[in-house]
């Protein structure tokens, strides 16, 4: 659309002609979302930062205060620890998140309070063992952790 509007032609009719010509050529037929309703619907109020929110969602970026982000990370770490294949990995996951929780406890950031204390690694390992015994995976926890497939104790 490098063509310039000719002098003396009303802008609106020139734009309408450009759109009609593009439709006739099929320029709009392969656009993503063609024939689908606009996201958000007509019942939502106008948000001037809609594009920022969509970009953040697409990129998987979260704009949570640091304490809330750490709470979420701690919950995710606990779930990952319960799903871990060995006791060694459970201890590693919980120890790493505990370091972050302790740092946040000692130098609180702005925002809501953390409301979380470090996990007791032994309690999490005990719970992990109970869950493993309950689901029939048969892992026994010794000093090196349960022996996984391949006998490596991973």
mmCIF file with all atom_site columns, C-alpha atoms in Angstrom:
data_model
loop_
_atom_site.group_PDB
_atom_site.id
_atom_site.type_symbol
_atom_site.label_atom_id
_atom_site.label_alt_id
_atom_site.label_comp_id
_atom_site.label_asym_id
_atom_site.label_entity_id
_atom_site.label_seq_id
_atom_site.pdbx_PDB_ins_code
_atom_site.Cartn_x
_atom_site.Cartn_y
_atom_site.Cartn_z
_atom_site.occupancy
_atom_site.B_iso_or_equiv
_atom_site.pdbx_formal_charge
_atom_site.auth_seq_id
_atom_site.auth_comp_id
_atom_site.auth_asym_id
_atom_site.auth_atom_id
_atom_site.pdbx_PDB_model_num
ATOM 1   C CA . UNK A 1 1   ? 0.000   0.000   0.000  1.00 0.00 ? 1   UNK A CA 1
ATOM 2   C CA . UNK A 1 2   ? 2.612   2.456   -1.096 1.00 0.00 ? 2   UNK A CA 1
ATOM 3   C CA . UNK A 1 3   ? 0.204   4.232   -3.362 1.00 0.00 ? 3   UNK A CA 1
ATOM 4   C CA . UNK A 1 4   ? -0.568  7.826   -2.392 1.00 0.00 ? 4   UNK A CA 1
ATOM 5   C CA . UNK A 1 5   ? -4.037  9.304   -2.206 1.00 0.00 ? 5   UNK A CA 1
ATOM 6   C CA . UNK A 1 6   ? -4.721  11.268  -5.355 1.00 0.00 ? 6   UNK A CA 1
ATOM 7   C CA . UNK A 1 7   ? -5.494  14.959  -4.854 1.00 0.00 ? 7   UNK A CA 1
ATOM 8   C CA . UNK A 1 8   ? -9.172  15.857  -4.904 1.00 0.00 ? 8   UNK A CA 1
ATOM 9   C CA . UNK A 1 9   ? -10.371 12.382  -3.816 1.00 0.00 ? 9   UNK A CA 1
ATOM 10  C CA . UNK A 1 10  ? -11.967 12.317  -0.370 1.00 0.00 ? 10  UNK A CA 1
ATOM 11  C CA . UNK A 1 11  ? -9.833  10.381  2.061  1.00 0.00 ? 11  UNK A CA 1
ATOM 12  C CA . UNK A 1 12  ? -12.670 8.118   3.206  1.00 0.00 ? 12  UNK A CA 1
ATOM 13  C CA . UNK A 1 13  ? -13.614 6.939   -0.275 1.00 0.00 ? 13  UNK A CA 1
ATOM 14  C CA . UNK A 1 14  ? -9.945  6.368   -1.185 1.00 0.00 ? 14  UNK A CA 1
ATOM 15  C CA . UNK A 1 15  ? -9.419  4.193   1.928  1.00 0.00 ? 15  UNK A CA 1
ATOM 16  C CA . UNK A 1 16  ? -12.645 2.294   1.228  1.00 0.00 ? 16  UNK A CA 1
ATOM 17  C CA . UNK A 1 17  ? -11.439 1.598   -2.310 1.00 0.00 ? 17  UNK A CA 1
ATOM 18  C CA . UNK A 1 18  ? -8.076  0.317   -1.014 1.00 0.00 ? 18  UNK A CA 1
ATOM 19  C CA . UNK A 1 19  ? -9.882  -2.046  1.381  1.00 0.00 ? 19  UNK A CA 1
ATOM 20  C CA . UNK A 1 20  ? -12.269 -3.296  -1.319 1.00 0.00 ? 20  UNK A CA 1
ATOM 21  C CA . UNK A 1 21  ? -9.357  -3.930  -3.700 1.00 0.00 ? 21  UNK A CA 1
ATOM 22  C CA . UNK A 1 22  ? -7.413  -5.835  -1.022 1.00 0.00 ? 22  UNK A CA 1
ATOM 23  C CA . UNK A 1 23  ? -10.477 -7.962  -0.218 1.00 0.00 ? 23  UNK A CA 1
ATOM 24  C CA . UNK A 1 24  ? -10.937 -8.719  -3.934 1.00 0.00 ? 24  UNK A CA 1
ATOM 25  C CA . UNK A 1 25  ? -7.290  -9.843  -4.173 1.00 0.00 ? 25  UNK A CA 1
ATOM 26  C CA . UNK A 1 26  ? -7.791  -12.091 -1.111 1.00 0.00 ? 26  UNK A CA 1
ATOM 27  C CA . UNK A 1 27  ? -5.258  -10.261 1.051  1.00 0.00 ? 27  UNK A CA 1
ATOM 28  C CA . UNK A 1 28  ? -7.437  -10.694 4.147  1.00 0.00 ? 28  UNK A CA 1
ATOM 29  C CA . UNK A 1 29  ? -8.489  -14.311 3.641  1.00 0.00 ? 29  UNK A CA 1
ATOM 30  C CA . UNK A 1 30  ? -5.459  -15.964 5.298  1.00 0.00 ? 30  UNK A CA 1
ATOM 31  C CA . UNK A 1 31  ? -5.150  -13.734 8.360  1.00 0.00 ? 31  UNK A CA 1
ATOM 32  C CA . UNK A 1 32  ? -5.046  -15.516 11.727 1.00 0.00 ? 32  UNK A CA 1
ATOM 33  C CA . UNK A 1 33  ? -8.350  -15.169 13.522 1.00 0.00 ? 33  UNK A CA 1
ATOM 34  C CA . UNK A 1 34  ? -10.305 -14.498 10.323 1.00 0.00 ? 34  UNK A CA 1
ATOM 35  C CA . UNK A 1 35  ? -13.997 -15.078 10.947 1.00 0.00 ? 35  UNK A CA 1
ATOM 36  C CA . UNK A 1 36  ? -13.533 -15.363 14.712 1.00 0.00 ? 36  UNK A CA 1
ATOM 37  C CA . UNK A 1 37  ? -14.894 -12.920 17.292 1.00 0.00 ? 37  UNK A CA 1
ATOM 38  C CA . UNK A 1 38  ? -12.527 -10.415 18.828 1.00 0.00 ? 38  UNK A CA 1
ATOM 39  C CA . UNK A 1 39  ? -11.051 -11.551 22.139 1.00 0.00 ? 39  UNK A CA 1
ATOM 40  C CA . UNK A 1 40  ? -12.644 -10.079 25.245 1.00 0.00 ? 40  UNK A CA 1
ATOM 41  C CA . UNK A 1 41  ? -16.110 -9.715  23.801 1.00 0.00 ? 41  UNK A CA 1
ATOM 42  C CA . UNK A 1 42  ? -18.333 -6.656  23.762 1.00 0.00 ? 42  UNK A CA 1
ATOM 43  C CA . UNK A 1 43  ? -19.297 -6.935  27.437 1.00 0.00 ? 43  UNK A CA 1
ATOM 44  C CA . UNK A 1 44  ? -15.867 -5.956  28.795 1.00 0.00 ? 44  UNK A CA 1
ATOM 45  C CA . UNK A 1 45  ? -14.888 -2.398  29.616 1.00 0.00 ? 45  UNK A CA 1
ATOM 46  C CA . UNK A 1 46  ? -12.179 -0.692  27.600 1.00 0.00 ? 46  UNK A CA 1
ATOM 47  C CA . UNK A 1 47  ? -8.671  -1.219  28.927 1.00 0.00 ? 47  UNK A CA 1
ATOM 48  C CA . UNK A 1 48  ? -6.057  1.034   27.364 1.00 0.00 ? 48  UNK A CA 1
ATOM 49  C CA . UNK A 1 49  ? -3.283  -1.369  28.404 1.00 0.00 ? 49  UNK A CA 1
ATOM 50  C CA . UNK A 1 50  ? -4.924  -4.424  26.792 1.00 0.00 ? 50  UNK A CA 1
ATOM 51  C CA . UNK A 1 51  ? -1.957  -4.940  24.479 1.00 0.00 ? 51  UNK A CA 1
ATOM 52  C CA . UNK A 1 52  ? 0.514   -4.891  27.385 1.00 0.00 ? 52  UNK A CA 1
ATOM 53  C CA . UNK A 1 53  ? -1.506  -7.531  29.237 1.00 0.00 ? 53  UNK A CA 1
ATOM 54  C CA . UNK A 1 54  ? -1.717  -9.725  26.126 1.00 0.00 ? 54  UNK A CA 1
ATOM 55  C CA . UNK A 1 55  ? 2.030   -9.422  25.514 1.00 0.00 ? 55  UNK A CA 1
ATOM 56  C CA . UNK A 1 56  ? 2.813   -10.356 29.126 1.00 0.00 ? 56  UNK A CA 1
ATOM 57  C CA . UNK A 1 57  ? 0.474   -13.347 28.908 1.00 0.00 ? 57  UNK A CA 1
ATOM 58  C CA . UNK A 1 58  ? 2.001   -14.495 25.601 1.00 0.00 ? 58  UNK A CA 1
ATOM 59  C CA . UNK A 1 59  ? 5.526   -14.226 27.010 1.00 0.00 ? 59  UNK A CA 1
ATOM 60  C CA . UNK A 1 60  ? 4.543   -15.993 30.225 1.00 0.00 ? 60  UNK A CA 1
ATOM 61  C CA . UNK A 1 61  ? 5.685   -13.015 32.255 1.00 0.00 ? 61  UNK A CA 1
ATOM 62  C CA . UNK A 1 62  ? 4.119   -12.435 35.643 1.00 0.00 ? 62  UNK A CA 1
ATOM 63  C CA . UNK A 1 63  ? 3.819   -9.074  37.300 1.00 0.00 ? 63  UNK A CA 1
ATOM 64  C CA . UNK A 1 64  ? 3.360   -10.253 40.851 1.00 0.00 ? 64  UNK A CA 1
ATOM 65  C CA . UNK A 1 65  ? 4.936   -8.599  43.862 1.00 0.00 ? 65  UNK A CA 1
ATOM 66  C CA . UNK A 1 66  ? 8.106   -10.501 44.827 1.00 0.00 ? 66  UNK A CA 1
ATOM 67  C CA . UNK A 1 67  ? 6.526   -12.088 47.893 1.00 0.00 ? 67  UNK A CA 1
ATOM 68  C CA . UNK A 1 68  ? 3.533   -13.429 45.969 1.00 0.00 ? 68  UNK A CA 1
ATOM 69  C CA . UNK A 1 69  ? 5.807   -14.705 43.206 1.00 0.00 ? 69  UNK A CA 1
ATOM 70  C CA . UNK A 1 70  ? 7.909   -16.534 45.826 1.00 0.00 ? 70  UNK A CA 1
ATOM 71  C CA . UNK A 1 71  ? 4.773   -18.016 47.416 1.00 0.00 ? 71  UNK A CA 1
ATOM 72  C CA . UNK A 1 72  ? 3.796   -19.404 44.023 1.00 0.00 ? 72  UNK A CA 1
ATOM 73  C CA . UNK A 1 73  ? 7.320   -20.657 43.412 1.00 0.00 ? 73  UNK A CA 1
ATOM 74  C CA . UNK A 1 74  ? 7.347   -22.360 46.838 1.00 0.00 ? 74  UNK A CA 1
ATOM 75  C CA . UNK A 1 75  ? 4.035   -24.109 46.122 1.00 0.00 ? 75  UNK A CA 1
ATOM 76  C CA . UNK A 1 76  ? 5.321   -25.233 42.724 1.00 0.00 ? 76  UNK A CA 1
ATOM 77  C CA . UNK A 1 77  ? 8.572   -26.454 44.305 1.00 0.00 ? 77  UNK A CA 1
ATOM 78  C CA . UNK A 1 78  ? 6.668   -28.486 46.878 1.00 0.00 ? 78  UNK A CA 1
ATOM 79  C CA . UNK A 1 79  ? 4.552   -30.096 44.153 1.00 0.00 ? 79  UNK A CA 1
ATOM 80  C CA . UNK A 1 80  ? 7.719   -30.810 42.134 1.00 0.00 ? 80  UNK A CA 1
ATOM 81  C CA . UNK A 1 81  ? 9.368   -32.340 45.196 1.00 0.00 ? 81  UNK A CA 1
ATOM 82  C CA . UNK A 1 82  ? 6.424   -34.679 45.748 1.00 0.00 ? 82  UNK A CA 1
ATOM 83  C CA . UNK A 1 83  ? 6.664   -35.756 42.098 1.00 0.00 ? 83  UNK A CA 1
ATOM 84  C CA . UNK A 1 84  ? 10.464  -36.145 42.166 1.00 0.00 ? 84  UNK A CA 1
ATOM 85  C CA . UNK A 1 85  ? 11.922  -39.540 41.289 1.00 0.00 ? 85  UNK A CA 1
ATOM 86  C CA . UNK A 1 86  ? 14.456  -39.671 44.147 1.00 0.00 ? 86  UNK A CA 1
ATOM 87  C CA . UNK A 1 87  ? 15.027  -38.476 47.668 1.00 0.00 ? 87  UNK A CA 1
ATOM 88  C CA . UNK A 1 88  ? 18.171  -36.627 46.574 1.00 0.00 ? 88  UNK A CA 1
ATOM 89  C CA . UNK A 1 89  ? 16.172  -34.526 44.114 1.00 0.00 ? 89  UNK A CA 1
ATOM 90  C CA . UNK A 1 90  ? 13.481  -33.851 46.759 1.00 0.00 ? 90  UNK A CA 1
ATOM 91  C CA . UNK A 1 91  ? 16.150  -32.527 49.124 1.00 0.00 ? 91  UNK A CA 1
ATOM 92  C CA . UNK A 1 92  ? 17.719  -30.417 46.358 1.00 0.00 ? 92  UNK A CA 1
ATOM 93  C CA . UNK A 1 93  ? 14.405  -28.814 45.328 1.00 0.00 ? 93  UNK A CA 1
ATOM 94  C CA . UNK A 1 94  ? 13.350  -28.003 48.900 1.00 0.00 ? 94  UNK A CA 1
ATOM 95  C CA . UNK A 1 95  ? 16.793  -26.722 49.893 1.00 0.00 ? 95  UNK A CA 1
ATOM 96  C CA . UNK A 1 96  ? 16.881  -24.343 46.914 1.00 0.00 ? 96  UNK A CA 1
ATOM 97  C CA . UNK A 1 97  ? 13.437  -22.881 47.640 1.00 0.00 ? 97  UNK A CA 1
ATOM 98  C CA . UNK A 1 98  ? 14.273  -22.622 51.364 1.00 0.00 ? 98  UNK A CA 1
ATOM 99  C CA . UNK A 1 99  ? 17.295  -20.436 50.510 1.00 0.00 ? 99  UNK A CA 1
ATOM 100 C CA . UNK A 1 100 ? 15.015  -18.023 48.649 1.00 0.00 ? 100 UNK A CA 1
ATOM 101 C CA . UNK A 1 101 ? 12.427  -18.015 51.445 1.00 0.00 ? 101 UNK A CA 1
ATOM 102 C CA . UNK A 1 102 ? 15.079  -17.273 54.082 1.00 0.00 ? 102 UNK A CA 1
ATOM 103 C CA . UNK A 1 103 ? 16.498  -14.428 51.997 1.00 0.00 ? 103 UNK A CA 1
ATOM 104 C CA . UNK A 1 104 ? 13.032  -12.918 51.680 1.00 0.00 ? 104 UNK A CA 1
ATOM 105 C CA . UNK A 1 105 ? 12.429  -13.320 55.429 1.00 0.00 ? 105 UNK A CA 1
ATOM 106 C CA . UNK A 1 106 ? 15.654  -11.512 56.365 1.00 0.00 ? 106 UNK A CA 1
ATOM 107 C CA . UNK A 1 107 ? 15.307  -8.605  53.967 1.00 0.00 ? 107 UNK A CA 1
ATOM 108 C CA . UNK A 1 108 ? 11.618  -8.130  53.268 1.00 0.00 ? 108 UNK A CA 1
ATOM 109 C CA . UNK A 1 109 ? 10.800  -6.517  49.936 1.00 0.00 ? 109 UNK A CA 1
ATOM 110 C CA . UNK A 1 110 ? 8.036   -3.988  49.393 1.00 0.00 ? 110 UNK A CA 1
ATOM 111 C CA . UNK A 1 111 ? 4.573   -5.445  49.055 1.00 0.00 ? 111 UNK A CA 1
ATOM 112 C CA . UNK A 1 112 ? 2.507   -7.842  51.113 1.00 0.00 ? 112 UNK A CA 1
ATOM 113 C CA . UNK A 1 113 ? 4.256   -9.979  53.727 1.00 0.00 ? 113 UNK A CA 1
ATOM 114 C CA . UNK A 1 114 ? 5.550   -13.352 52.564 1.00 0.00 ? 114 UNK A CA 1
ATOM 115 C CA . UNK A 1 115 ? 3.594   -15.363 55.140 1.00 0.00 ? 115 UNK A CA 1
ATOM 116 C CA . UNK A 1 116 ? 5.740   -18.410 54.466 1.00 0.00 ? 116 UNK A CA 1
ATOM 117 C CA . UNK A 1 117 ? 8.501   -20.065 56.398 1.00 0.00 ? 117 UNK A CA 1
ATOM 118 C CA . UNK A 1 118 ? 11.110  -22.491 55.084 1.00 0.00 ? 118 UNK A CA 1
ATOM 119 C CA . UNK A 1 119 ? 9.973   -26.067 54.614 1.00 0.00 ? 119 UNK A CA 1
ATOM 120 C CA . UNK A 1 120 ? 11.304  -28.751 56.922 1.00 0.00 ? 120 UNK A CA 1
ATOM 121 C CA . UNK A 1 121 ? 13.262  -30.917 54.499 1.00 0.00 ? 121 UNK A CA 1
ATOM 122 C CA . UNK A 1 122 ? 12.825  -34.039 56.618 1.00 0.00 ? 122 UNK A CA 1
ATOM 123 C CA . UNK A 1 123 ? 9.033   -33.544 56.764 1.00 0.00 ? 123 UNK A CA 1
ATOM 124 C CA . UNK A 1 124 ? 8.863   -33.161 52.989 1.00 0.00 ? 124 UNK A CA 1
ATOM 125 C CA . UNK A 1 125 ? 11.037  -36.246 52.470 1.00 0.00 ? 125 UNK A CA 1
ATOM 126 C CA . UNK A 1 126 ? 8.841   -38.240 54.900 1.00 0.00 ? 126 UNK A CA 1
ATOM 127 C CA . UNK A 1 127 ? 5.708   -37.105 53.039 1.00 0.00 ? 127 UNK A CA 1
ATOM 128 C CA . UNK A 1 128 ? 7.387   -37.969 49.728 1.00 0.00 ? 128 UNK A CA 1
ATOM 129 C CA . UNK A 1 129 ? 8.181   -41.477 51.012 1.00 0.00 ? 129 UNK A CA 1
ATOM 130 C CA . UNK A 1 130 ? 4.578   -41.965 52.162 1.00 0.00 ? 130 UNK A CA 1
ATOM 131 C CA . UNK A 1 131 ? 3.228   -40.839 48.793 1.00 0.00 ? 131 UNK A CA 1
ATOM 132 C CA . UNK A 1 132 ? 5.633   -43.143 46.949 1.00 0.00 ? 132 UNK A CA 1
ATOM 133 C CA . UNK A 1 133 ? 4.604   -46.087 49.145 1.00 0.00 ? 133 UNK A CA 1
ATOM 134 C CA . UNK A 1 134 ? 0.918   -45.245 48.626 1.00 0.00 ? 134 UNK A CA 1
ATOM 135 C CA . UNK A 1 135 ? 1.044   -45.105 44.817 1.00 0.00 ? 135 UNK A CA 1
ATOM 136 C CA . UNK A 1 136 ? 2.755   -48.472 44.451 1.00 0.00 ? 136 UNK A CA 1
ATOM 137 C CA . UNK A 1 137 ? 5.932   -47.163 42.832 1.00 0.00 ? 137 UNK A CA 1
ATOM 138 C CA . UNK A 1 138 ? 7.899   -49.289 45.293 1.00 0.00 ? 138 UNK A CA 1
ATOM 139 C CA . UNK A 1 139 ? 10.792  -46.892 45.870 1.00 0.00 ? 139 UNK A CA 1
ATOM 140 C CA . UNK A 1 140 ? 12.521  -47.429 49.198 1.00 0.00 ? 140 UNK A CA 1
ATOM 141 C CA . UNK A 1 141 ? 14.473  -44.597 50.648 1.00 0.00 ? 141 UNK A CA 1
ATOM 142 C CA . UNK A 1 142 ? 17.906  -45.422 51.947 1.00 0.00 ? 142 UNK A CA 1
ATOM 143 C CA . UNK A 1 143 ? 20.839  -43.098 52.574 1.00 0.00 ? 143 UNK A CA 1
ATOM 144 C CA . UNK A 1 144 ? 21.361  -42.545 48.831 1.00 0.00 ? 144 UNK A CA 1
ATOM 145 C CA . UNK A 1 145 ? 17.675  -42.262 48.027 1.00 0.00 ? 145 UNK A CA 1
ATOM 146 C CA . UNK A 1 146 ? 15.458  -44.766 46.276 1.00 0.00 ? 146 UNK A CA 1
ATOM 147 C CA . UNK A 1 147 ? 16.890  -46.659 43.394 1.00 0.00 ? 147 UNK A CA 1
ATOM 148 C CA . UNK A 1 148 ? 15.254  -45.456 40.199 1.00 0.00 ? 148 UNK A CA 1
ATOM 149 C CA . UNK A 1 149 ? 14.998  -47.260 36.885 1.00 0.00 ? 149 UNK A CA 1
ATOM 150 C CA . UNK A 1 150 ? 18.444  -48.327 35.822 1.00 0.00 ? 150 UNK A CA 1
ATOM 151 C CA . UNK A 1 151 ? 19.637  -48.735 39.436 1.00 0.00 ? 151 UNK A CA 1
ATOM 152 C CA . UNK A 1 152 ? 21.393  -45.358 39.595 1.00 0.00 ? 152 UNK A CA 1
ATOM 153 C CA . UNK A 1 153 ? 19.609  -43.880 42.612 1.00 0.00 ? 153 UNK A CA 1
ATOM 154 C CA . UNK A 1 154 ? 18.812  -40.726 40.618 1.00 0.00 ? 154 UNK A CA 1
#
